[in-house]
Short mmCIF file of C-alpha atoms and ligand atoms in Angstrom, two decimals:
data_model
loop_
_atom_site.label_atom_id
_atom_site.label_comp_id
_atom_site.label_asym_id
_atom_site.label_seq_id
_atom_site.Cartn_x
_atom_site.Cartn_y
_atom_site.Cartn_z
CA MET A 728 96.18 76.41 82.43
CA LYS A 729 93.50 78.92 82.33
CA VAL A 730 92.22 81.47 84.78
CA PHE A 731 88.48 81.97 85.16
CA LYS A 732 86.89 84.79 87.09
CA PHE A 733 83.24 84.72 88.26
CA GLY A 734 81.69 88.01 89.49
CA GLY A 735 79.11 88.60 92.18
CA ALA A 736 76.26 88.33 89.75
CA SER A 737 77.37 84.96 88.61
CA VAL A 738 77.26 83.39 92.09
CA ASN A 739 74.44 85.30 93.77
CA ASN A 740 72.16 82.34 94.31
CA VAL A 741 72.10 78.36 94.48
CA GLU A 742 71.20 78.14 90.88
CA LYS A 743 74.01 80.25 89.64
CA ILE A 744 76.48 78.43 91.73
CA LYS A 745 75.28 75.29 90.27
CA ASN A 746 75.80 76.78 86.88
CA LEU A 747 79.33 77.74 87.74
CA THR A 748 80.04 74.15 88.44
CA SER A 749 78.59 72.95 85.32
CA ILE A 750 80.94 75.37 83.46
CA VAL A 751 83.83 74.03 85.50
CA LYS A 752 82.93 70.43 84.51
CA GLU A 753 83.14 71.47 80.78
CA TYR A 754 86.94 72.06 81.38
CA ASP A 755 87.71 69.03 83.32
CA ASN A 756 91.02 68.35 81.73
CA THR A 757 92.34 71.74 82.13
CA PRO A 758 94.04 72.99 85.20
CA LEU A 759 91.95 76.01 86.38
CA VAL A 760 92.56 78.81 88.88
CA ILE A 761 89.08 80.24 89.55
CA ILE A 762 88.88 83.77 91.04
CA ILE A 763 85.54 84.47 92.68
CA SER A 764 83.84 87.67 94.01
CA ALA A 765 81.53 88.06 96.87
CA MET A 766 77.96 86.78 96.20
CA GLY A 767 75.49 89.36 94.69
CA LYS A 768 75.45 92.49 96.70
CA THR A 769 77.34 91.17 99.70
CA THR A 770 80.00 93.85 99.32
CA ASN A 771 77.54 96.70 99.43
CA ALA A 772 75.90 95.00 102.51
CA LEU A 773 79.36 94.80 104.29
CA GLU A 774 80.03 98.25 103.43
CA LYS A 775 76.97 99.26 105.44
CA VAL A 776 78.29 97.25 108.32
CA ALA A 777 81.62 99.13 108.18
CA GLU A 778 79.89 102.48 108.05
CA ALA A 779 77.77 101.60 111.15
CA PHE A 780 80.74 100.32 113.13
CA TYR A 781 82.57 103.53 112.29
CA ALA A 782 79.66 105.60 113.24
CA ASN A 783 79.89 103.79 116.77
CA LYS A 784 76.64 102.06 116.05
CA LYS A 785 77.95 98.59 117.20
CA GLU A 786 74.48 97.00 117.77
CA GLU A 787 73.33 98.08 114.25
CA ALA A 788 76.77 96.80 112.74
CA LEU A 789 76.33 93.48 114.43
CA GLN A 790 72.74 93.17 113.31
CA LEU A 791 73.65 94.08 109.60
CA PHE A 792 76.42 91.48 109.75
CA ASP A 793 74.11 88.87 111.13
CA ALA A 794 71.94 89.24 108.08
CA VAL A 795 74.92 88.61 105.82
CA LYS A 796 75.76 85.51 107.87
CA LYS A 797 72.34 84.05 107.66
CA GLN A 798 72.16 84.57 103.97
CA HIS A 799 75.40 82.56 103.57
CA ILE A 800 74.44 79.82 105.82
CA THR A 801 71.20 79.55 104.19
CA THR A 802 73.02 79.13 100.78
CA ALA A 803 75.36 76.62 102.24
CA LYS A 804 72.47 74.65 103.63
CA TYR A 805 70.81 74.40 100.26
CA LEU A 806 73.92 73.18 98.50
CA LEU A 807 75.66 70.96 101.00
CA VAL A 808 74.91 67.82 102.86
CA THR A 809 78.10 65.79 103.62
CA HIS A 810 80.22 68.93 103.42
CA PHE A 811 77.89 71.21 105.39
CA ASN A 812 79.61 70.86 108.79
CA SER A 813 83.11 71.53 107.66
CA CYS A 814 81.98 74.53 105.55
CA LEU A 815 80.13 75.99 108.54
CA LEU A 816 83.23 75.52 110.71
CA GLN A 817 85.27 77.54 108.14
CA LEU A 818 82.53 80.15 107.74
CA THR A 819 82.43 80.50 111.49
CA ASP A 820 86.13 81.49 111.43
CA PHE A 821 85.40 84.26 109.00
CA PHE A 822 82.27 85.35 111.02
CA THR A 823 84.36 85.45 114.35
CA GLU A 824 87.07 87.46 112.70
CA VAL A 825 84.59 90.25 111.76
CA GLU A 826 82.60 90.08 114.99
CA TRP A 827 85.65 90.49 117.13
CA LEU A 828 86.46 93.63 115.46
CA LEU A 829 82.93 94.88 115.64
CA HIS A 830 83.11 94.56 119.35
CA ASP A 831 86.00 97.02 119.47
CA LYS A 832 85.98 100.82 119.26
CA PRO A 833 87.28 102.40 116.04
CA VAL A 834 90.65 103.96 116.63
CA ARG A 835 92.16 103.68 113.27
CA HIS A 836 91.45 105.06 109.84
CA TYR A 837 88.00 104.14 108.24
CA ASP A 838 89.66 102.43 105.28
CA TYR A 839 91.54 100.04 107.43
CA TYR A 840 88.32 98.77 109.05
CA TYR A 841 86.48 98.77 105.71
CA ASP A 842 88.94 96.25 104.36
CA GLN A 843 88.95 93.99 107.45
CA ILE A 844 85.32 93.81 107.25
CA VAL A 845 84.46 93.85 103.58
CA CYS A 846 87.03 91.23 102.73
CA SER A 847 84.85 88.63 104.38
CA GLY A 848 82.51 88.53 101.36
CA GLU A 849 84.91 86.78 99.11
CA LEU A 850 86.07 84.46 101.93
CA MET A 851 82.57 83.44 102.50
CA SER A 852 81.48 82.89 98.89
CA THR A 853 84.63 80.98 97.90
CA CYS A 854 84.33 78.83 101.01
CA ILE A 855 80.69 77.72 100.06
CA ILE A 856 81.67 77.14 96.41
CA SER A 857 84.74 75.17 97.08
CA HIS A 858 82.80 72.98 99.52
CA TYR A 859 80.06 72.48 96.93
CA LEU A 860 82.54 71.34 94.30
CA ASN A 861 83.91 68.85 96.78
CA GLU A 862 80.26 67.73 97.42
CA ILE A 863 79.71 66.91 93.82
CA LYS A 864 83.23 65.32 93.63
CA ILE A 865 85.11 67.96 91.86
CA ASN A 866 88.31 68.00 93.78
CA ASN A 867 89.64 71.47 94.46
CA ASP A 868 92.07 73.46 96.57
CA TRP A 869 90.69 76.49 98.39
CA LEU A 870 93.42 79.10 98.90
CA ASP A 871 93.12 82.16 101.24
CA VAL A 872 94.40 84.74 98.63
CA ARG A 873 95.80 86.89 101.49
CA ASP A 874 98.50 84.32 101.84
CA PHE A 875 99.61 85.09 98.30
CA LEU A 876 98.58 88.51 97.26
CA ARG A 877 100.99 90.86 99.09
CA THR A 878 100.01 94.62 98.93
CA ASP A 879 100.96 97.79 100.65
CA ASN A 880 98.79 99.19 103.26
CA ASN A 881 96.98 101.61 101.10
CA PHE A 882 93.59 100.37 102.42
CA ARG A 883 90.72 100.28 99.91
CA ASP A 884 93.08 100.82 97.01
CA ALA A 885 95.93 98.61 97.79
CA ASN A 886 99.00 98.26 95.51
CA ILE A 887 100.44 94.89 94.63
CA ASP A 888 103.98 93.80 95.55
CA TRP A 889 104.70 92.08 92.45
CA ASN A 890 107.85 90.28 93.59
CA GLU A 891 106.42 88.83 96.78
CA THR A 892 103.24 87.96 95.08
CA SER A 893 104.94 86.10 92.22
CA ASN A 894 107.15 84.11 94.57
CA LYS A 895 104.23 83.10 96.81
CA ILE A 896 101.98 82.08 94.01
CA GLN A 897 104.68 80.29 92.08
CA SER A 898 105.81 78.32 95.06
CA ARG A 899 102.18 77.26 95.97
CA ILE A 900 100.34 76.53 92.80
CA ASN A 901 101.49 73.60 90.78
CA LEU A 902 100.16 73.42 87.30
CA SER A 903 99.21 69.92 87.21
CA SER A 904 95.46 69.15 86.48
CA LYS A 905 94.14 70.74 89.50
CA ILE A 906 91.39 73.29 90.29
CA TYR A 907 92.25 76.03 92.60
CA ILE A 908 89.38 78.35 94.14
CA THR A 909 90.36 81.66 95.48
CA GLN A 910 89.10 85.18 96.23
CA GLY A 911 89.19 88.17 94.03
CA PHE A 912 89.46 91.75 95.21
CA ILE A 913 91.36 91.14 98.54
CA GLY A 914 94.98 90.75 99.53
CA ALA A 915 97.08 91.32 102.68
CA THR A 916 99.95 93.44 103.92
CA ASP A 917 103.12 91.96 105.36
CA ASP A 918 101.55 92.37 108.72
CA ASN A 919 98.79 90.12 107.74
CA GLU A 920 96.18 92.93 107.64
CA SER A 921 93.65 92.50 104.95
CA THR A 922 93.37 94.89 102.05
CA THR A 923 91.18 95.42 99.06
CA LEU A 924 92.08 96.56 95.48
CA GLY A 925 89.11 98.88 94.87
CA ARG A 926 85.64 98.11 93.97
CA GLU A 927 85.23 95.54 91.16
CA GLY A 928 88.75 94.65 91.73
CA SER A 929 88.29 90.81 91.18
CA ASP A 930 88.97 91.31 87.42
CA TYR A 931 92.34 92.63 88.36
CA THR A 932 93.16 89.75 90.79
CA ALA A 933 92.39 87.35 87.88
CA ALA A 934 94.72 89.20 85.69
CA ILE A 935 97.45 89.20 88.33
CA PHE A 936 97.22 85.39 88.61
CA ALA A 937 97.13 84.91 84.75
CA ASN A 938 100.26 87.01 84.50
CA ILE A 939 102.26 85.33 87.20
CA LEU A 940 101.22 81.72 86.12
CA ASN A 941 101.61 82.59 82.33
CA ALA A 942 98.13 81.39 81.75
CA GLU A 943 97.03 80.47 78.23
CA SER A 944 93.95 82.74 78.68
CA LEU A 945 91.84 84.40 81.27
CA THR A 946 87.93 84.26 81.00
CA ILE A 947 85.72 86.58 82.79
CA TRP A 948 82.34 85.13 83.12
CA LYS A 949 79.58 87.69 83.16
CA ASP A 950 75.83 88.04 83.30
CA VAL A 951 75.88 89.65 79.74
CA GLU A 952 76.66 88.38 76.33
CA GLY A 953 80.10 90.02 76.23
CA ILE A 954 81.34 93.66 75.75
CA MET A 955 78.66 95.82 74.10
CA ASN A 956 79.12 99.00 72.16
CA ALA A 957 77.00 100.88 74.70
CA ASP A 958 75.09 100.23 78.01
CA PRO A 959 72.11 98.21 76.84
CA LYS A 960 70.12 99.59 79.73
CA GLN A 961 70.57 103.16 78.13
CA PHE A 962 70.79 102.04 74.62
CA PRO A 963 68.48 99.01 73.74
CA GLU A 964 69.95 98.81 70.17
CA ALA A 965 73.40 98.25 71.63
CA THR A 966 75.34 95.44 70.00
CA LEU A 967 78.02 92.84 70.92
CA ILE A 968 81.58 93.65 70.00
CA SER A 969 83.19 90.28 69.17
CA GLU A 970 86.79 91.37 69.04
CA LEU A 971 88.82 94.04 70.68
CA SER A 972 92.44 94.93 71.12
CA TYR A 973 93.96 95.62 74.51
CA ASP A 974 94.44 99.25 73.60
CA GLU A 975 90.69 99.64 72.76
CA VAL A 976 89.64 98.23 76.12
CA ILE A 977 92.00 100.22 78.11
CA GLU A 978 90.66 103.51 76.32
CA MET A 979 87.06 102.37 76.82
CA SER A 980 87.60 101.82 80.58
CA TYR A 981 89.58 105.22 80.77
CA TYR A 982 86.57 106.96 79.38
CA GLY A 983 84.27 105.25 81.94
CA ALA A 984 82.96 102.16 80.21
CA GLN A 985 82.07 99.86 82.94
CA VAL A 986 83.27 96.79 81.14
CA ILE A 987 86.19 95.42 83.14
CA HIS A 988 88.32 96.93 85.88
CA PRO A 989 90.67 99.44 84.42
CA LYS A 990 93.76 97.69 85.92
CA THR A 991 92.98 94.30 84.27
CA ILE A 992 94.47 94.92 80.95
CA LYS A 993 98.19 95.74 81.70
CA PRO A 994 99.08 92.38 83.31
CA LEU A 995 97.47 90.63 80.41
CA GLN A 996 98.93 92.77 77.70
CA ASN A 997 102.52 92.58 79.24
CA LYS A 998 102.42 88.80 78.80
CA GLY A 999 100.23 88.56 75.63
CA ILE A 1000 97.48 86.64 77.44
CA PRO A 1001 94.15 86.73 75.69
CA LEU A 1002 90.98 87.73 77.53
CA HIS A 1003 87.64 86.13 76.96
CA VAL A 1004 84.60 87.87 78.19
CA LYS A 1005 81.81 85.38 78.17
CA CYS A 1006 78.17 84.74 79.28
CA PHE A 1007 77.88 82.43 82.07
CA SER A 1008 74.31 81.52 81.37
CA ASP A 1009 75.13 80.41 77.79
CA ILE A 1010 78.71 79.12 77.48
CA PHE A 1011 78.27 78.47 73.72
CA LEU A 1012 77.64 82.25 72.89
CA PRO A 1013 81.05 83.52 71.44
CA GLY A 1014 81.45 86.58 73.80
CA THR A 1015 84.13 89.05 73.25
CA PHE A 1016 87.71 88.16 72.51
CA ILE A 1017 90.55 90.64 73.59
CA HIS A 1018 93.96 90.29 72.43
CA LYS A 1019 97.03 92.13 70.76
CA LYS A 1020 95.70 92.68 67.33
CA ASN A 1021 93.52 95.62 66.37
CA ALA A 1022 90.13 94.44 65.26
CA LYS A 1023 89.54 95.52 61.63
CA GLN A 1024 86.19 97.27 61.85
CA LEU A 1025 84.84 98.57 65.22
CA PRO A 1026 81.43 100.07 65.61
CA TYR A 1027 81.09 103.31 67.37
CA ILE A 1028 81.26 102.84 71.18
CA ILE A 1029 79.33 105.04 73.53
CA VAL A 1030 80.03 105.88 77.02
CA ILE A 1031 77.97 108.21 79.14
CA LYS A 1032 79.15 109.44 82.56
CA LYS A 1033 76.53 111.04 84.59
CA GLU A 1034 76.81 113.35 87.63
CA GLN A 1035 79.56 115.49 86.26
CA VAL A 1036 80.92 118.73 87.86
CA LEU A 1037 82.56 121.42 85.74
CA PHE A 1038 85.07 123.82 87.37
CA HIS A 1039 85.43 127.25 85.62
CA LEU A 1040 88.79 128.56 86.90
CA THR A 1041 89.86 132.01 86.11
CA SER A 1042 93.15 133.71 86.99
CA HIS A 1043 92.71 136.18 89.86
CA ASP A 1044 94.40 139.11 88.13
CA PHE A 1045 93.92 138.61 84.46
CA SER A 1046 97.42 136.90 84.33
CA PHE A 1047 98.04 134.03 81.86
CA VAL A 1048 97.35 130.44 83.01
CA GLY A 1049 100.93 129.20 82.71
CA GLU A 1050 102.96 126.33 84.05
CA GLN A 1051 103.04 127.22 87.59
CA PRO A 1052 99.26 127.58 88.30
CA MET A 1053 98.69 124.39 86.25
CA SER A 1054 101.27 122.35 88.16
CA ARG A 1055 99.87 123.53 91.47
CA LEU A 1056 96.50 122.41 90.29
CA TYR A 1057 97.84 118.91 89.38
CA GLU A 1058 99.45 118.70 92.72
CA LEU A 1059 96.06 119.19 94.14
CA PHE A 1060 94.55 116.46 92.12
CA ALA A 1061 97.29 114.12 93.29
CA GLN A 1062 96.79 115.02 96.94
CA LEU A 1063 93.03 114.51 96.82
CA ASN A 1064 93.39 111.50 94.47
CA ILE A 1065 90.84 112.94 92.01
CA LYS A 1066 91.09 112.40 88.19
CA PRO A 1067 89.93 115.07 85.80
CA ASN A 1068 87.70 113.55 82.90
CA LEU A 1069 88.22 116.55 80.60
CA ILE A 1070 90.43 119.50 80.64
CA GLN A 1071 90.30 122.58 78.33
CA THR A 1072 92.64 125.61 78.78
CA GLY A 1073 92.41 129.15 77.47
CA ALA A 1074 94.59 132.26 77.97
CA ILE A 1075 93.25 133.24 81.58
CA ASN A 1076 90.97 130.27 82.26
CA VAL A 1077 90.77 126.50 82.64
CA GLN A 1078 87.64 124.35 82.44
CA ILE A 1079 87.89 120.94 84.20
CA CYS A 1080 85.31 118.28 84.57
CA PHE A 1081 85.14 115.64 87.29
CA ASP A 1082 82.98 112.96 88.82
CA ASP A 1083 80.88 114.49 91.37
CA ASN A 1084 82.35 113.20 94.45
CA PRO A 1085 80.91 115.55 97.15
CA GLY A 1086 83.60 115.50 99.75
CA LYS A 1087 86.50 115.96 97.29
CA ILE A 1088 84.87 118.42 95.06
CA GLU A 1089 84.27 120.80 98.04
CA GLN A 1090 87.85 120.34 99.17
CA LEU A 1091 89.16 120.93 95.70
CA ALA A 1092 87.07 124.07 95.31
CA ILE A 1093 88.42 125.46 98.48
CA ALA A 1094 92.16 124.66 97.67
CA ALA A 1095 91.84 125.95 94.00
CA SER A 1096 90.39 129.08 95.20
CA ASN A 1097 93.96 130.10 96.41
CA ILE A 1098 95.12 130.07 92.73
CA PHE A 1099 92.03 130.88 90.77
CA ASP A 1100 88.53 132.30 90.95
CA VAL A 1101 86.25 129.14 91.00
CA GLN A 1102 82.83 128.62 89.72
CA ILE A 1103 81.23 125.22 89.66
CA GLU A 1104 78.41 123.94 87.65
CA LYS A 1105 76.92 120.46 88.66
CA GLY A 1106 74.48 117.93 87.14
CA LEU A 1107 76.30 117.58 83.75
CA GLN A 1108 76.80 114.55 81.70
CA LEU A 1109 79.85 113.56 79.72
CA LEU A 1110 79.41 111.76 76.45
CA THR A 1111 82.22 110.01 74.87
CA ILE A 1112 82.00 108.31 71.43
CA ARG A 1113 84.96 106.32 70.15
CA HIS A 1114 85.08 105.73 66.35
CA TYR A 1115 82.34 108.39 65.92
CA THR A 1116 80.55 109.37 62.75
CA ASP A 1117 78.82 112.70 62.31
CA SER A 1118 75.45 111.13 62.08
CA ILE A 1119 75.72 109.26 65.53
CA LEU A 1120 77.15 112.44 67.09
CA TYR A 1121 74.19 114.47 65.72
CA GLU A 1122 71.66 111.84 66.75
CA LEU A 1123 72.95 111.63 70.31
CA MET A 1124 72.97 115.38 70.81
CA ILE A 1125 69.45 116.13 69.79
CA GLY A 1126 67.81 118.07 72.52
CA LYS A 1127 70.94 118.58 74.51
CA GLU A 1128 73.01 121.71 75.24
CA MET A 1129 76.62 121.37 74.62
CA VAL A 1130 78.88 122.91 77.31
CA LEU A 1131 82.39 121.67 76.16
CA GLN A 1132 83.61 119.60 73.31
CA GLN A 1133 86.75 117.91 72.51
CA GLN A 1134 87.60 115.92 69.50
CA THR A 1135 90.42 113.74 68.10
CA LYS A 1136 90.34 111.57 64.99
CA GLU A 1137 89.20 108.70 67.01
CA THR A 1138 87.25 110.15 69.96
CA VAL A 1139 84.65 112.98 70.55
CA GLN A 1140 83.87 114.01 74.17
CA ILE A 1141 81.04 116.34 74.79
CA LEU A 1142 79.97 117.72 78.19
CA PHE A 1143 76.28 118.67 77.99
CA ARG A 1144 73.40 119.85 80.13
N1 LIG B 1384 83.02 92.11 95.56
C1 LIG B 1384 83.79 93.33 95.08
C2 LIG B 1384 82.78 94.28 94.58
O1 LIG B 1384 81.64 94.13 94.52
C3 LIG B 1384 84.89 92.98 94.10
C4 LIG B 1384 84.28 92.49 92.76
O2 LIG B 1384 83.20 92.13 92.64
O3 LIG B 1384 85.12 92.45 91.76
O4 LIG B 1384 83.25 95.38 94.31
MG1 MG B 1385 81.30 92.43 91.16
#
């Protein structure tokens, strides 16, 4: 069996949903588990609902949610005739779940409410798509992934309970020639509270299913040709990389390439399951194939992270930066759940670069000032080039002022103004 994953951009209107079904038809003899994200920008819209609710703006939250509801009902109306009523009935259950909550007053942590509200995006999209498949006589089973994907209660970044999840998936999904439709990105705790796995987490869900079901492959259908060696929006000359190893992809996403969710590779690598990244608008394009073997010749791969902050930390009294201050610093990173993108240490100073997350950066600055003198520089960019050559490095740095540089045989990173 194969696992497919369709992201928000591949189901954001009626035409795209029809296109999804034409892809599914191409594979009509293969058992499929299909993981789907919320339609288009639904997750962003639902985030706004959660924010309004938590700011005690109940009416605004209800209005914003109403817009999301209407959009889904309209899509369902376009797609469905005989199955419209049963779809609407199921959608109404999801609407009611959220609306009940919106009538309450927030008393728990924001992240809890976020997950209870935002999870409805994937429930609604899969409900409509599953009914549409039935409408055009492609039988399928719709599953509420929250009955299978067990997580802890670390809301908005929940961790999978692999044992429970494996048991539940294996006992429910039989690998005959069936199509299952379910949601990416969401799960539930033992107490049936909804959780989410972090933005863009549907890729990870797909990898979890592929791992547990020993799938022959996972295909992520995207609105691009495959994985490119740079972001084509910034570098029009970017080219497709046709083959990559698991290692390379994990490195790329570690350095910030927004190719696939960083947690996706491990479950696949552990079982040797290949990953195809393919273009949903032209299924005959080759896409990118990711597997165990190292590709022979890789092009340089460029990743640029904007909005970087550099911390210049200097010891208070000219003492060396030893293990103790450094381990206290790492404790702070863990407490604040903040990940350094680059660290360079000297005798009495440390320089560390982070994504500019305003709340956390301030907290870190205050806490670090107990250990060091702290100076902060904002508005920097971090360039990473894998498999660099001197000429591409030179070319990309023209007109830029280097602040920090770190280099290994394979990778160069430059923080610049
Ligand atoms: N719908 C979620 C998001 O937009 C999850 C996903 O698309 O993977 O982040
Ligand atoms: Mg998405």
